Amino acid sequence: MLCRFLERIHAAGADSIGLLGSTGGYAYLRREERQRAVRVAVECVGGKTPIIVGVGALRTDEAQTLARDAKMAGADGLLLAPMSYAPLTDEEVYQHFAAVAEAGGLPLCIYNNPSTTKFTFSDDLIARLAKLPNVAAVKMPLPANGDFAGEIERLRAITPDSFAVGYSGDWGAADALLAGCDAWYSVVAGLLPSPALALTRAAQAGDSSAAARINDAFRPLWELFRAFGSFRVMYVMANLLGLARIEPPRPILPLSQEAHSRVEEALQNLKSVSSSIP
């Protein structure tokens, strides 16, 4: 099943694949399940599309072990979020990242995801982490004030030239890419890689009209992501697209039938414009 998803992403021409991120449900998986996922991914698309593996864990030693597992299996990069039960200080997060980056020995992306981790990276902390060996990128949430260009300029001024600034939050992807960010860490591309790539390439080319047109086709889906959480909606999408018969891990509950109908309508809206997507 996993290979089916990954082959579609590779065939669409994605620049990389994020494995075991939030949509991959990494926080709900045991070490053995994560190891199996990375092994399958490498067997399926390794050497063809770079694979970035999420290694977040509550304890530093566990995250270090997951980072080593990913490297040993053939991953190309790592994604790390500061998971916690007790709220973390900046120094605790710095030491956590330093230890995992050293253990993994691969390019590592800072995962700034305050909606789930309840920790927000300050500019100063990002700048400090960017000086560490192997820390190569940051995955940012959408800025509350919508000023992508200002935030990107500010972060680039305090990080090395090679440091990449990207964004999550699919409904802001077009604006982020048009503002010049280095990457869109997409949720929807896991199941709809071709239209997601079309949006990406249009925005990267500076074609704001094409990007707006494609983004408008996605808009009903973005509304559902914000209403129900993209994690829940993606399970519905996988079922409706006939790619898998799966439900989210408990305690996350499946969405209602009414929500299923709304997701189906959103997918139909995308299909209706698919012929005009370059």
Coordinates of C-alpha atoms in Angstrom, one line a residue:
M1 CA 0.0 0.0 0.0
L2 CA 2.7 2.5 1.0
C3 CA 4.7 1.7 -2.2
R4 CA 1.5 2.5 -4.2
F5 CA 1.4 6.0 -2.7
L6 CA 5.1 6.6 -3.2
E7 CA 5.2 5.5 -6.8
R8 CA 2.5 8.0 -7.7
I9 CA 4.5 10.8 -6.1
H10 CA 7.6 9.8 -7.9
A11 CA 5.9 9.5 -11.2
A12 CA 4.4 13.0 -10.8
G13 CA 8.0 14.4 -10.5
A14 CA 8.1 15.5 -6.9
D15 CA 11.4 17.0 -5.8
S16 CA 11.4 14.8 -2.6
I17 CA 9.2 12.7 -0.5
G18 CA 8.5 13.4 3.2
L19 CA 7.9 10.1 5.0
L20 CA 6.6 9.8 8.5
G21 CA 5.6 13.4 8.9
S22 CA 2.5 14.5 10.7
T23 CA 0.2 13.2 7.9
G24 CA 2.1 10.0 8.0
G25 CA 1.1 9.6 11.6
Y26 CA 4.6 9.1 12.9
A27 CA 3.6 10.0 16.5
Y28 CA 1.3 7.0 16.6
L29 CA 3.8 4.4 15.3
R30 CA 6.1 2.1 17.1
R31 CA 9.8 2.0 16.2
E32 CA 9.3 -1.3 14.3
E33 CA 6.6 0.2 12.2
R34 CA 8.7 3.2 11.4
Q35 CA 11.6 1.0 10.4
R36 CA 9.4 -1.0 8.1
A37 CA 8.0 2.2 6.5
V38 CA 11.5 3.5 5.7
R39 CA 12.6 0.2 4.4
V40 CA 9.6 -0.1 2.1
A41 CA 10.1 3.5 0.9
V42 CA 13.8 2.9 0.1
E43 CA 13.0 -0.3 -1.7
C44 CA 10.3 1.4 -3.7
V45 CA 11.7 4.8 -4.7
G46 CA 15.2 5.0 -3.1
G47 CA 17.8 6.4 -5.5
K48 CA 15.0 7.9 -7.6
T49 CA 13.3 10.5 -5.4
P50 CA 15.0 11.8 -2.2
I51 CA 13.3 10.5 1.0
I52 CA 13.1 12.8 4.1
V53 CA 12.1 10.8 7.2
G54 CA 10.5 12.2 10.3
V55 CA 12.3 11.1 13.5
G56 CA 10.4 13.0 16.1
A57 CA 10.0 11.3 19.6
L58 CA 9.4 12.4 23.1
R59 CA 12.9 11.4 24.3
T60 CA 16.2 12.5 22.8
D61 CA 17.7 9.0 22.9
E62 CA 14.6 7.6 21.0
A63 CA 14.9 10.3 18.4
Q64 CA 18.6 9.6 18.0
T65 CA 17.8 5.9 17.5
L66 CA 15.2 6.7 14.9
A67 CA 17.6 9.0 13.1
R68 CA 20.2 6.2 13.0
D69 CA 17.6 3.7 11.8
A70 CA 16.6 6.1 9.0
K71 CA 20.2 6.6 7.9
M72 CA 21.0 2.9 8.0
A73 CA 17.9 2.1 5.9
G74 CA 19.0 4.6 3.2
A75 CA 17.1 7.8 3.9
D76 CA 18.4 11.0 2.3
G77 CA 17.4 13.5 5.0
L78 CA 15.6 13.9 8.4
L79 CA 12.7 15.9 9.7
L80 CA 12.6 16.6 13.4
A81 CA 9.8 18.2 15.5
P82 CA 10.2 18.9 19.3
M83 CA 7.6 16.5 20.6
S84 CA 7.0 16.9 24.4
Y85 CA 4.7 16.3 27.3
A86 CA 6.3 18.9 29.6
P87 CA 6.7 22.3 27.8
L88 CA 10.3 22.7 26.5
T89 CA 12.6 25.6 26.8
D90 CA 14.7 26.9 23.9
E91 CA 17.8 25.4 25.4
E92 CA 16.2 22.0 25.8
V93 CA 15.1 22.1 22.1
Y94 CA 18.6 23.2 21.0
Q95 CA 20.3 20.4 22.9
H96 CA 17.7 17.9 21.5
F97 CA 18.3 19.0 17.9
A98 CA 22.1 19.0 18.3
A99 CA 22.1 15.5 19.6
V100 CA 19.7 14.1 17.0
A101 CA 21.5 15.9 14.1
E102 CA 24.8 14.5 15.2
A103 CA 23.4 10.9 15.6
G104 CA 21.7 10.9 12.2
G105 CA 24.5 12.4 10.2
L106 CA 22.1 13.4 7.4
P107 CA 20.7 16.8 6.4
L108 CA 18.1 17.7 9.0
C109 CA 15.1 19.9 8.6
I110 CA 13.7 21.8 11.7
Y111 CA 10.0 21.1 11.9
N112 CA 8.3 24.2 13.4
N113 CA 4.8 23.0 14.0
P114 CA 3.3 24.8 17.0
S115 CA -0.2 23.6 16.3
T116 CA 0.8 20.1 17.3
T117 CA 3.9 20.5 19.4
K118 CA 2.9 23.7 21.2
F119 CA 6.4 24.9 20.8
T120 CA 7.2 27.9 18.5
F121 CA 10.8 28.4 17.3
S122 CA 12.0 32.0 17.7
D123 CA 14.1 33.5 14.9
D124 CA 17.1 33.4 17.3
L125 CA 16.7 29.7 18.0
I126 CA 16.4 29.0 14.2
A127 CA 19.6 31.0 13.6
R128 CA 21.4 29.2 16.4
L129 CA 20.3 25.7 15.1
A130 CA 21.2 26.6 11.5
K131 CA 24.9 26.9 12.6
L132 CA 24.9 23.2 13.7
P133 CA 26.4 20.6 11.4
N134 CA 23.7 18.8 9.3
V135 CA 20.9 21.3 10.1
A136 CA 20.0 22.4 6.6
A137 CA 16.4 23.7 6.5
V138 CA 13.3 24.8 8.4
K139 CA 9.7 23.9 7.8
M140 CA 7.7 26.9 8.9
P141 CA 4.0 27.3 9.7
L142 CA 2.1 30.0 7.8
P143 CA 2.8 33.5 9.2
A144 CA -0.1 34.9 11.1
N145 CA 0.2 38.2 9.4
G146 CA 0.5 36.7 5.9
D147 CA 3.8 38.4 5.3
F148 CA 5.7 35.5 3.6
A149 CA 8.2 37.8 1.9
G150 CA 9.1 39.6 5.1
E151 CA 9.6 36.5 7.1
I152 CA 11.6 34.8 4.4
E153 CA 13.9 37.8 4.1
R154 CA 14.3 38.0 7.8
L155 CA 15.2 34.3 8.2
R156 CA 17.6 34.3 5.2
A157 CA 19.4 37.3 6.8
I158 CA 20.2 35.2 9.9
T159 CA 20.9 31.8 8.4
P160 CA 23.6 30.4 6.0
D161 CA 23.1 30.9 2.3
S162 CA 22.6 27.2 1.9
F163 CA 19.8 27.0 4.5
A164 CA 16.4 26.4 3.0
V165 CA 13.2 28.0 4.2
G166 CA 10.0 26.2 3.4
Y167 CA 6.3 26.2 4.5
S168 CA 3.6 23.8 5.5
G169 CA -0.1 24.8 5.6
D170 CA -1.3 23.8 2.1
W171 CA -3.8 26.7 1.7
G172 CA -0.9 29.1 2.0
A173 CA 1.4 27.3 -0.4
A174 CA 0.8 29.4 -3.5
D175 CA 1.5 32.6 -1.6
A176 CA 4.6 31.2 0.0
L177 CA 6.0 29.9 -3.3
L178 CA 5.2 33.2 -5.1
A179 CA 7.0 35.0 -2.3
G180 CA 10.2 33.0 -3.0
C181 CA 10.3 30.2 -0.4
D182 CA 12.5 27.2 -1.1
A183 CA 9.9 24.5 -0.6
W184 CA 6.3 23.6 0.0
Y185 CA 6.0 20.7 2.5
S186 CA 2.7 19.5 1.1
V187 CA 0.1 17.4 2.7
V188 CA -2.2 17.0 -0.3
A189 CA 0.7 16.0 -2.6
G190 CA 0.8 12.6 -0.8
L191 CA -2.5 11.7 -2.6
L192 CA -2.8 14.3 -5.4
P193 CA 0.8 14.7 -6.5
S194 CA 0.1 15.9 -10.1
P195 CA -2.2 18.9 -9.3
A196 CA 0.0 19.8 -6.3
L197 CA 3.1 19.8 -8.6
A198 CA 1.2 21.9 -11.1
L199 CA 0.5 24.5 -8.4
T200 CA 4.2 24.4 -7.3
R201 CA 5.7 24.8 -10.7
A202 CA 3.3 27.6 -11.6
A203 CA 4.2 29.5 -8.5
Q204 CA 7.9 28.8 -8.7
A205 CA 7.9 30.2 -12.3
G206 CA 6.2 33.4 -11.0
D207 CA 3.0 32.7 -13.0
S208 CA 0.6 34.2 -10.4
S209 CA -2.4 33.9 -12.7
A210 CA -1.9 30.1 -13.3
A211 CA -1.1 29.6 -9.6
A212 CA -4.3 31.4 -8.6
R213 CA -6.4 29.4 -11.0
I214 CA -5.0 26.1 -9.7
N215 CA -5.2 27.2 -6.1
D216 CA -8.9 28.2 -6.6
A217 CA -9.6 24.6 -7.7
F218 CA -8.0 23.4 -4.4
R219 CA -9.9 26.0 -2.3
P220 CA -12.8 23.7 -1.2
L221 CA -10.3 21.1 -0.1
W222 CA -8.3 23.8 1.8
E223 CA -11.5 24.7 3.6
L224 CA -12.0 21.1 4.7
F225 CA -8.4 20.9 5.9
R226 CA -8.9 23.9 8.1
A227 CA -12.3 22.7 9.3
F228 CA -11.4 19.1 10.2
G229 CA -7.6 18.9 10.1
S230 CA -5.8 17.7 7.1
F231 CA -4.9 14.4 8.9
R232 CA -8.5 13.3 9.1
V233 CA -9.4 14.5 5.6
M234 CA -6.5 12.6 4.0
Y235 CA -7.9 9.3 5.3
V236 CA -11.2 10.1 3.6
M237 CA -9.5 11.0 0.4
A238 CA -7.5 7.8 0.3
N239 CA -10.7 5.8 0.5
L240 CA -12.6 7.9 -2.0
L241 CA -9.7 7.7 -4.5
G242 CA -9.7 3.9 -4.2
L243 CA -6.0 3.9 -3.0
A244 CA -6.7 2.3 0.3
R245 CA -9.3 1.3 2.8
I246 CA -8.0 2.8 6.0
E247 CA -9.1 4.7 9.1
P248 CA -7.1 7.0 11.3
P249 CA -5.5 5.5 14.5
R250 CA -7.6 5.8 17.6
P251 CA -8.3 8.0 19.5
I252 CA -8.7 10.0 16.2
L253 CA -12.2 9.2 14.9
P254 CA -13.2 8.9 11.2
L255 CA -15.1 11.8 9.8
S256 CA -18.9 11.8 9.4
Q257 CA -20.7 10.8 6.2
E258 CA -21.6 14.4 5.7
A259 CA -17.9 15.3 5.7
H260 CA -17.2 12.4 3.3
S261 CA -19.7 14.0 0.9
R262 CA -18.0 17.4 1.2
V263 CA -14.6 15.8 0.5
E264 CA -16.0 14.0 -2.5
E265 CA -17.3 17.3 -3.9
A266 CA -13.9 18.9 -3.3
L267 CA -12.3 16.2 -5.3
Q268 CA -14.8 16.6 -8.1
N269 CA -14.0 20.2 -8.2
L270 CA -10.3 19.4 -8.8
K271 CA -11.2 16.8 -11.4
S272 CA -13.3 19.4 -13.3
V273 CA -10.3 21.5 -14.0
S274 CA -7.7 18.8 -14.3
S275 CA -7.6 19.1 -18.1
S276 CA -6.6 22.7 -17.9
I277 CA -3.8 22.1 -15.4
P278 CA -0.5 22.3 -17.2

